[in-house]
XYZ file of C-alpha atoms in Angstrom:
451
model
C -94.226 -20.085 105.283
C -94.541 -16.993 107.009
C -97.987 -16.174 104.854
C -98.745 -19.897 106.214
C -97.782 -19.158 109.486
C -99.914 -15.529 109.379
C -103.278 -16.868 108.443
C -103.125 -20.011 111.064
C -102.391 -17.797 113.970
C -105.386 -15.478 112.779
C -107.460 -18.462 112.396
C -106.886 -18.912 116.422
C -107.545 -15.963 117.480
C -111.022 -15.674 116.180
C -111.728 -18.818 118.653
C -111.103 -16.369 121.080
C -114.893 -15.274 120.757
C -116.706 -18.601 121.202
C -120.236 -17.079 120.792
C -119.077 -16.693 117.088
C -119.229 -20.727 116.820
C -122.737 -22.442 116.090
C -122.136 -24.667 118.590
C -118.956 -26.135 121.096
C -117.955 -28.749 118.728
C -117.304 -26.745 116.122
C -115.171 -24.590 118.325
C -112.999 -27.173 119.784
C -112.431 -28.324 116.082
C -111.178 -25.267 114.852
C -109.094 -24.763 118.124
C -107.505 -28.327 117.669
C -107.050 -27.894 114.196
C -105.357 -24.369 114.634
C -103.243 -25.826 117.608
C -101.881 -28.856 116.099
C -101.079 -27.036 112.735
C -98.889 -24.346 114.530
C -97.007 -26.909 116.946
C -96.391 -28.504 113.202
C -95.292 -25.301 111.648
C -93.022 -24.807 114.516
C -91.345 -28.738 115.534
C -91.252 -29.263 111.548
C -91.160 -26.047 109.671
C -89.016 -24.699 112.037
C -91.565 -21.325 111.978
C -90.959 -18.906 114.581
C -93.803 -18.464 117.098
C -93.646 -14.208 115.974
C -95.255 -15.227 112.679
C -98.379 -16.178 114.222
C -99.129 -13.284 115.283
C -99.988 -12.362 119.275
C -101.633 -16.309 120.148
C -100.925 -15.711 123.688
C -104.359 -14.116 124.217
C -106.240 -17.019 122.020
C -103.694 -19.911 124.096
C -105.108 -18.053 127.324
C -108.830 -18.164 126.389
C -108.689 -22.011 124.922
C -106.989 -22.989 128.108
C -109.537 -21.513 130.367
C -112.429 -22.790 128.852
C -110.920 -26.365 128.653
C -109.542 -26.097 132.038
C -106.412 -27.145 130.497
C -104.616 -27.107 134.511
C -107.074 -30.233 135.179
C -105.308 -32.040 132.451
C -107.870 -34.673 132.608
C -110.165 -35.800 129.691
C -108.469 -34.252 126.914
C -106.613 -36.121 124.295
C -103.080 -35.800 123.814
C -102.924 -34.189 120.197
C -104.134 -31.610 121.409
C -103.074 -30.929 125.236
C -99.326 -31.416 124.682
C -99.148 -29.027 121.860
C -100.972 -26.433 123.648
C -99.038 -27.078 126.858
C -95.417 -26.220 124.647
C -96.760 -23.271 122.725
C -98.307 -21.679 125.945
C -94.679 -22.529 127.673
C -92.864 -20.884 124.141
C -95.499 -18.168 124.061
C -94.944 -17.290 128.277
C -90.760 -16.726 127.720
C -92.176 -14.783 124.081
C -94.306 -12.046 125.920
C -91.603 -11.888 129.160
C -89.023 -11.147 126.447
C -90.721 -8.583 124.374
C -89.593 -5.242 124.689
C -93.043 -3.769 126.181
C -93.163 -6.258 128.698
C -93.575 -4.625 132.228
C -92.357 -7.939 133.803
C -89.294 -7.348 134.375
C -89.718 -3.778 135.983
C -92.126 -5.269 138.150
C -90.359 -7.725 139.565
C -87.285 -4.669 140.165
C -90.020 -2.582 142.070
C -91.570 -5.786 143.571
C -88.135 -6.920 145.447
C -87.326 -3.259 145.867
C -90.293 -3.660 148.450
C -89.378 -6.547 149.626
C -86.052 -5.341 150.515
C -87.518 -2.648 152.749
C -88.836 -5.018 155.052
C -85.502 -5.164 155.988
C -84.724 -1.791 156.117
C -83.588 0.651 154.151
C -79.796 0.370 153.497
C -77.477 -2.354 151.823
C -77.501 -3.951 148.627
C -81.729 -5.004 147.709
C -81.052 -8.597 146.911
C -79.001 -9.325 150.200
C -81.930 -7.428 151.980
C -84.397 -10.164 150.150
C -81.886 -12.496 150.830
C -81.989 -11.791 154.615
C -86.030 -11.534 154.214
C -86.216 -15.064 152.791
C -83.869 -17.112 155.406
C -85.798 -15.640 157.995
C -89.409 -17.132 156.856
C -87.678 -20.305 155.685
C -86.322 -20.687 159.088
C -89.904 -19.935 160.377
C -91.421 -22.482 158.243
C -88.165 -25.128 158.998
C -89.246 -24.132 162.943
C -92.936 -24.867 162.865
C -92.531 -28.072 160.941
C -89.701 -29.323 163.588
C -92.569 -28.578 166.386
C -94.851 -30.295 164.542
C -92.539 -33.027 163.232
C -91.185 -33.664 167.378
C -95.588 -33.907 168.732
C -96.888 -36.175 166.111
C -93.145 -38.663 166.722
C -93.973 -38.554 170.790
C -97.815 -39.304 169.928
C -98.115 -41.918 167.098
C -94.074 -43.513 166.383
C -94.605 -45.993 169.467
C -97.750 -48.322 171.131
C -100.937 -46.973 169.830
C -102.021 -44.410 172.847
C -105.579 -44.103 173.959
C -107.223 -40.310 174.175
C -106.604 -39.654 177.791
C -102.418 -40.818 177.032
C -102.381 -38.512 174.414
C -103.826 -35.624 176.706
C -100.916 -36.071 178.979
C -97.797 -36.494 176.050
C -99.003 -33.500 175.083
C -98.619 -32.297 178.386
C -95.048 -32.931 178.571
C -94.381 -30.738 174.940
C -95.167 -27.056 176.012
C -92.029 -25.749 174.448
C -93.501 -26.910 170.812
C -96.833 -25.669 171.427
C -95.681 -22.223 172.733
C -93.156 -21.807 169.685
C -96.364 -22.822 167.192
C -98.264 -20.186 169.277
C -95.574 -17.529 169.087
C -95.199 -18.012 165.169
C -98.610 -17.899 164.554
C -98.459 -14.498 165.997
C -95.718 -13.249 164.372
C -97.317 -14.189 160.820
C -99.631 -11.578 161.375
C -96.217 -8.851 160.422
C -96.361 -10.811 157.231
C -99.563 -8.775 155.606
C -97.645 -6.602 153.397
C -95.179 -9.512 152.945
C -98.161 -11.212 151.319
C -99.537 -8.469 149.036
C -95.937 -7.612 147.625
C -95.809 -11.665 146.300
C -99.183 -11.630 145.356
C -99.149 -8.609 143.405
C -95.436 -9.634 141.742
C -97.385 -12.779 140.927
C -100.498 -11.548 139.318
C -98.399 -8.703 137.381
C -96.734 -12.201 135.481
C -100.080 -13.197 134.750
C -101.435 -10.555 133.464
C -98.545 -10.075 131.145
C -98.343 -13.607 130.175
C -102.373 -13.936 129.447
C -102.647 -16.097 132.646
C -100.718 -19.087 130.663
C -98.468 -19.543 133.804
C -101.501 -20.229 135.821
C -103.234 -22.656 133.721
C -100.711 -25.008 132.737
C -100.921 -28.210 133.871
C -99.074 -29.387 137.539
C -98.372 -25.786 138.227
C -99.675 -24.592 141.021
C -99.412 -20.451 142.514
C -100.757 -19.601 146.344
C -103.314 -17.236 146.372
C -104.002 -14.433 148.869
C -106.547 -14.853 151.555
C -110.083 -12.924 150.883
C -111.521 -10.469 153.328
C -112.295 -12.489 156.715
C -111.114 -16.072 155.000
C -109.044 -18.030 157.094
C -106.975 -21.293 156.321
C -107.346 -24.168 158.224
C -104.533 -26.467 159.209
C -105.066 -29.046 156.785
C -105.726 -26.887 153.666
C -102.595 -25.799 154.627
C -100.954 -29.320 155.067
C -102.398 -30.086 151.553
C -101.131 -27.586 149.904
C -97.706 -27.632 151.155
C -97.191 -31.424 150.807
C -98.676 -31.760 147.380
C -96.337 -33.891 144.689
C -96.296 -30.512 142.718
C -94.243 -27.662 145.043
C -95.920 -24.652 144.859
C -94.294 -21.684 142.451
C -95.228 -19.042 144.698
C -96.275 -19.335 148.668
C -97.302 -16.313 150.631
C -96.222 -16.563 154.164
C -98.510 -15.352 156.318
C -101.439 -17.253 154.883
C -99.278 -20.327 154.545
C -97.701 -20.196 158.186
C -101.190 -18.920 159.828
C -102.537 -22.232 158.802
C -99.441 -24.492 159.666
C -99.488 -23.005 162.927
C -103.200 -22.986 163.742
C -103.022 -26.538 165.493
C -101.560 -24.628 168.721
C -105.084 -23.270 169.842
C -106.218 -26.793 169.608
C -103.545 -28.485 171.218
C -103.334 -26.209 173.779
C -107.369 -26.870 174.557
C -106.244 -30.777 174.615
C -104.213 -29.653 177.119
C -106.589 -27.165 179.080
C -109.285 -30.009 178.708
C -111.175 -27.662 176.290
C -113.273 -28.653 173.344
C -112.663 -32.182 174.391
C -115.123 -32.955 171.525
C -112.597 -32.005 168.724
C -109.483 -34.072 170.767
C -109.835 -36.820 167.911
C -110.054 -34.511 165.214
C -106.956 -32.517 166.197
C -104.907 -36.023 166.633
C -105.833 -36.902 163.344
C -104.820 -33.725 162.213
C -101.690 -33.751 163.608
C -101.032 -37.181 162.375
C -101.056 -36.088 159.095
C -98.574 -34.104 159.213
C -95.293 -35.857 157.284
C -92.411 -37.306 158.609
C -88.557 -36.117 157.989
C -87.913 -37.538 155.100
C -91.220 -36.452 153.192
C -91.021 -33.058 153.552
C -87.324 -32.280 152.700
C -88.534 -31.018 149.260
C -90.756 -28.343 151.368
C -87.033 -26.129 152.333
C -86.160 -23.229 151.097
C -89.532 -22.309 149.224
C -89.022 -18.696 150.070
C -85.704 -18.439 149.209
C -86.488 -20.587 145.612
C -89.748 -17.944 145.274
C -87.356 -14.939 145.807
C -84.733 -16.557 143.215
C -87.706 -16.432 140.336
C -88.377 -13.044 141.184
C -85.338 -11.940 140.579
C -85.108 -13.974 137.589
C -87.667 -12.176 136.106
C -86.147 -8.940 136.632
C -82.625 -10.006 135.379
C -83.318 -12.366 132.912
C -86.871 -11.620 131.871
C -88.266 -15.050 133.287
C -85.401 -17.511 131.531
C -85.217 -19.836 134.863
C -88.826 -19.678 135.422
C -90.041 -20.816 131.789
C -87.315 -23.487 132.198
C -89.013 -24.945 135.573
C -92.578 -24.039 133.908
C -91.478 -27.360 131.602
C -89.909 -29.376 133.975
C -93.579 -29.216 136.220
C -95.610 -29.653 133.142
C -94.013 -32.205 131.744
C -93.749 -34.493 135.022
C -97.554 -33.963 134.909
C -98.156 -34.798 131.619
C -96.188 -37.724 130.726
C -98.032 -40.051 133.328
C -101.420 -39.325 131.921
C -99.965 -38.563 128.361
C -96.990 -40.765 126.897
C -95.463 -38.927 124.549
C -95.735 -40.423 121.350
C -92.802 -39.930 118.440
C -94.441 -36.541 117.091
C -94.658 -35.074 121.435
C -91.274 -35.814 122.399
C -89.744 -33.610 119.091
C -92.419 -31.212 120.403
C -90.879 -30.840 123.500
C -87.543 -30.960 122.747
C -88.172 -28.168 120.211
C -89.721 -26.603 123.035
C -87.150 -27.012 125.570
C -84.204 -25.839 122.729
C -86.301 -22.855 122.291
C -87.224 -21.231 125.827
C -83.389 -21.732 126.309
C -81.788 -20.825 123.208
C -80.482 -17.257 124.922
C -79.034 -19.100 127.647
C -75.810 -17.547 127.449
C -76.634 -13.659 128.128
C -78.914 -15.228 131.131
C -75.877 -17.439 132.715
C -74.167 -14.516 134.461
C -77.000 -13.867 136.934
C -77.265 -15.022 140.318
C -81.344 -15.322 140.388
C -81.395 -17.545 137.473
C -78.741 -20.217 138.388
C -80.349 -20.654 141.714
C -83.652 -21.256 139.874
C -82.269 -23.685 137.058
C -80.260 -25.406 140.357
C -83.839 -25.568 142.114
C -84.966 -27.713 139.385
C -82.177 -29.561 139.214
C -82.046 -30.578 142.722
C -86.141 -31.124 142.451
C -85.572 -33.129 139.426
C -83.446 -35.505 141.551
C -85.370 -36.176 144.260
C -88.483 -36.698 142.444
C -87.027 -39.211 139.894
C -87.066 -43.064 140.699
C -84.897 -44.231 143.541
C -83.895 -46.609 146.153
C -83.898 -44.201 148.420
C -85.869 -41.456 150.728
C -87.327 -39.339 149.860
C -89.783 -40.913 147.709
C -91.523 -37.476 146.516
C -92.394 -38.813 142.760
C -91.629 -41.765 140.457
C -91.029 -39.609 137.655
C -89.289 -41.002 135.106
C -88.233 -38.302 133.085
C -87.251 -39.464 129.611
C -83.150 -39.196 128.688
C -83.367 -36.676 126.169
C -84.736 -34.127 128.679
C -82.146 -34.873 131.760
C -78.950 -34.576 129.445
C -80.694 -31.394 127.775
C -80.932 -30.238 132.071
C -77.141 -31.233 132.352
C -76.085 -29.448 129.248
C -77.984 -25.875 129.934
C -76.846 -26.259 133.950
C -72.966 -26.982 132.128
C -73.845 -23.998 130.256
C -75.052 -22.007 132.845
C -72.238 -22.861 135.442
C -69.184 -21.951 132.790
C -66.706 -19.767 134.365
C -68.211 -19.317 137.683
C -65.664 -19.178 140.057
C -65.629 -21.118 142.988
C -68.104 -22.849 145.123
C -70.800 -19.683 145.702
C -73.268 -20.788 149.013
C -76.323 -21.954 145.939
C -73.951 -24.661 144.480
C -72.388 -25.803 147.938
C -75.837 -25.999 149.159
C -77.418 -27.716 146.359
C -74.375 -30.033 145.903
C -74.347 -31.276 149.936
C -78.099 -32.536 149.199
C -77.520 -34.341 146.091
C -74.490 -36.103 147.598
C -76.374 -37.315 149.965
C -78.171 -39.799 146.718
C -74.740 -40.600 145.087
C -75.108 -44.165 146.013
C -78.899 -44.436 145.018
C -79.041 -47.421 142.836
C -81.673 -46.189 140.848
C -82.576 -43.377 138.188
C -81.750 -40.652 140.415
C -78.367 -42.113 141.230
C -77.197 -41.866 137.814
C -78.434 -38.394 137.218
C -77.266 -37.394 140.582
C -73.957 -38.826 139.677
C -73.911 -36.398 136.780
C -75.203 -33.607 138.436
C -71.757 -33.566 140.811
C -69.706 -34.251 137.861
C -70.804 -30.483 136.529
C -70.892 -28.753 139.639
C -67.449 -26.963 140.583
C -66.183 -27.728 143.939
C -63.227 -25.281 143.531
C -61.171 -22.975 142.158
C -59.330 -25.500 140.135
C -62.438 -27.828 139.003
C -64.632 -25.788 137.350
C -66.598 -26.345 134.087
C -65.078 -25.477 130.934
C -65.787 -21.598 129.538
């Protein structure tokens, strides 16, 4: 097997070189072939992903030049098994022992925490770093939340109405004004992220930007600016962004005050409809309550990384993969034993990763995203994804796992257990997993789950 196992993986790596192929169809035969035979090797001959040699690199280059992240046009057989052995072969090359990932993230949040200043413990530095920019961000969408209510939830107004509501909500436009101004203190806030970020790629062959539903911010180029609803976009996509970098995302939340303010001023009167259309875009309070704490979530991964070499992250790197998948692709007999394999292996060393703070606020994350995205009665209606059985017990069993012997009720679980309760009597899918959820979570001393 392992012979077996050695001459497959070299088989994929020489479709690294495509210019070695006669022509495109030959290549994406080989690749398919090469693919499917080591998801095979793996699901049913139980071969470890080390025998194939170093695929990552050959995963990488197949899923660029299929744009693999578009998941659209390809056919099953061959984008679910390279969507699991990417995942399996991201939590390989964060594990191995000359893997710079997890010193990067140490140095990375080591600069974070000096933002903060220089003395104290580093994480409750970051800590203190990422409430702040949450709170920013929880601000500017309560300004912008409070103008587009008094504007569009009553009698449709004409232009010159609008002019003078508008009139009447100076406080919001000042504080959007004020925290677009303070984003600009966020520029090295932005380049320690990005370059955290891109250090993971690198050592990961760019798999953990390619695959499918996952989505990273990127930093602004040299005189670029973001426009409100790029911004709005990207924030209220289905698919929550892995990584956000403040000042680019907050520049462009806030840049609506200059052109409110001109409504106001009776400036650029030829943009008014353009800026109320804008503005009306912007979601209501029940759409956007998957949008909190994405700095503190972002932090949690980065210090996952360092700690646990990326154990949280891989797990939420399947969870986002496979909510985009299963729509498009429904997993046949052969896929779901795929995944499963997949999802047994990426947390098979879940108990030396279960005694770190970092990680059980990013399995938690997904958790609590899981819940709200899957079918419900009730708001928020982020997703309709119903996410087969097999995979929401496997979520209860590693967050069981990961929760044993934690004592008390830490601020992450409190937190994450006041939002679920609030779908306990959701009649639908979510219900019953939310239901579950609270039956694992300790709420004291005295009802904790078993060691």
């Amino acid at each position: 097997m392992r012979e077996l196992s050695r001459r497959v993986g070299h088989l994929l790596e020489t479709c690294i070189n495509r210019g070695h192929f006669a022509s495109m169809e030959l290549w994406r035969k080989r690749t398919r072939g090469c693919v499917e035979a080591i998801a095979d090797l793996v699901v049913r001959g139980d071969a470890d992903l080390d025998w194939f040699g170093k695929i990552g690199r050959a995963l990488g280059s197949i899923g660029d030049a299929e744009k693999i992240s578009i998941s659209e046009g390809l056919d099953q057989s061959f984008v679910s098994p390279w969507t699991c052995l990417s995942i399996m072969a991201i939590r390989r090359a964060m594990c191995h022992p000359d893997s710079l990932v997890r010193i990067s993230a140490k140095d990375d949040l080591v600069k974070l925490a000096s933002l903060q200043g220089q003395e104290g413990d580093v994480d409750e530095r970051v800590l203190q770093v990422a409430e702040k920019i949450d709170n920013d961000f929880k601000w500017a969408w309560e300004c912008l939340r409070g103008l587009r209510s008094s504007l569009f939830d009553g009698p449709e107004l004409t232009k010159s109405e609008s002019q003078n509501k508008l009139s009447n909500h100076e406080k919001e436009i000042t504080e959007l004004e004020r925290l677009r101004a303070s984003s600009n203190d966020m520029i090295q806030l932005d380049k320690y992220i990005a370059d955290a970020w891109r250090k993971t790629h690198d050592a990961t062959q760019e798999l953990t930007s390619q695959l499918p539903g996952v989505r990273f911010d990127a930093p602004l180029r040299k005189s670029e600016s973001v426009t409100f609803n790029e911004t709005l976009r990207f924030l209220t996509d289905p698919f929550k962004p892995l990584s956000l970098l403040p000042r680019r995302q907050l520049q462009g939340l806030c840049s609506l005050a200059p052109r409110l303010r001109d409504i106001i001023d009776e400036r650029n009167v030829e943009r008014l409809q353009e800026t109320l259309d804008s503005l009306k875009a912007v979601p209501k309070v029940e759409d956007w309550l998957h949008l909190e704490y994405l700095m503190e979530d972002q932090l949690a991964r980065l210090q996952d990384l360092r700690d646990s070499d990326g154990f949280g992250l891989a797990v939420e790197l399947f969870f986002v993969t496979l909510e985009k998948m299963l729509p498009t692709y429904p997993l046949e007999e052969s896929q779901h034993d795929l995944y499963l394999s997949t999802f047994k292996r990426i947390t098979s060393d879940r108990e030396k990763c279960r005694v770190f703070l970092g990680t059980q606020k990013v399995i938690l994350g997904v958790v609590r995203d899981l819940a709200m995205r899957l079918p419900g009665d009730e708001i928020p209606v982020i997703s309709d994804f119903a996410c087969p059985s097999a995979f929401t017990d496997g979520l209860l069993d590693l967050l069981r796992d990961m929760l044993a012997g934690t004592s008390g009720q830490p601020d992450h679980i409190a937190r994450a257990k006041s939002k679920l309760t609030a779908f306990r009597s959701d009649q639908g899918m979510r219900g019953q997993f939310v239901n579950k959820v609270l039956e694992v979570l300790p709420s004291s001393d005295s009802d904790l789950p078993p060691s």
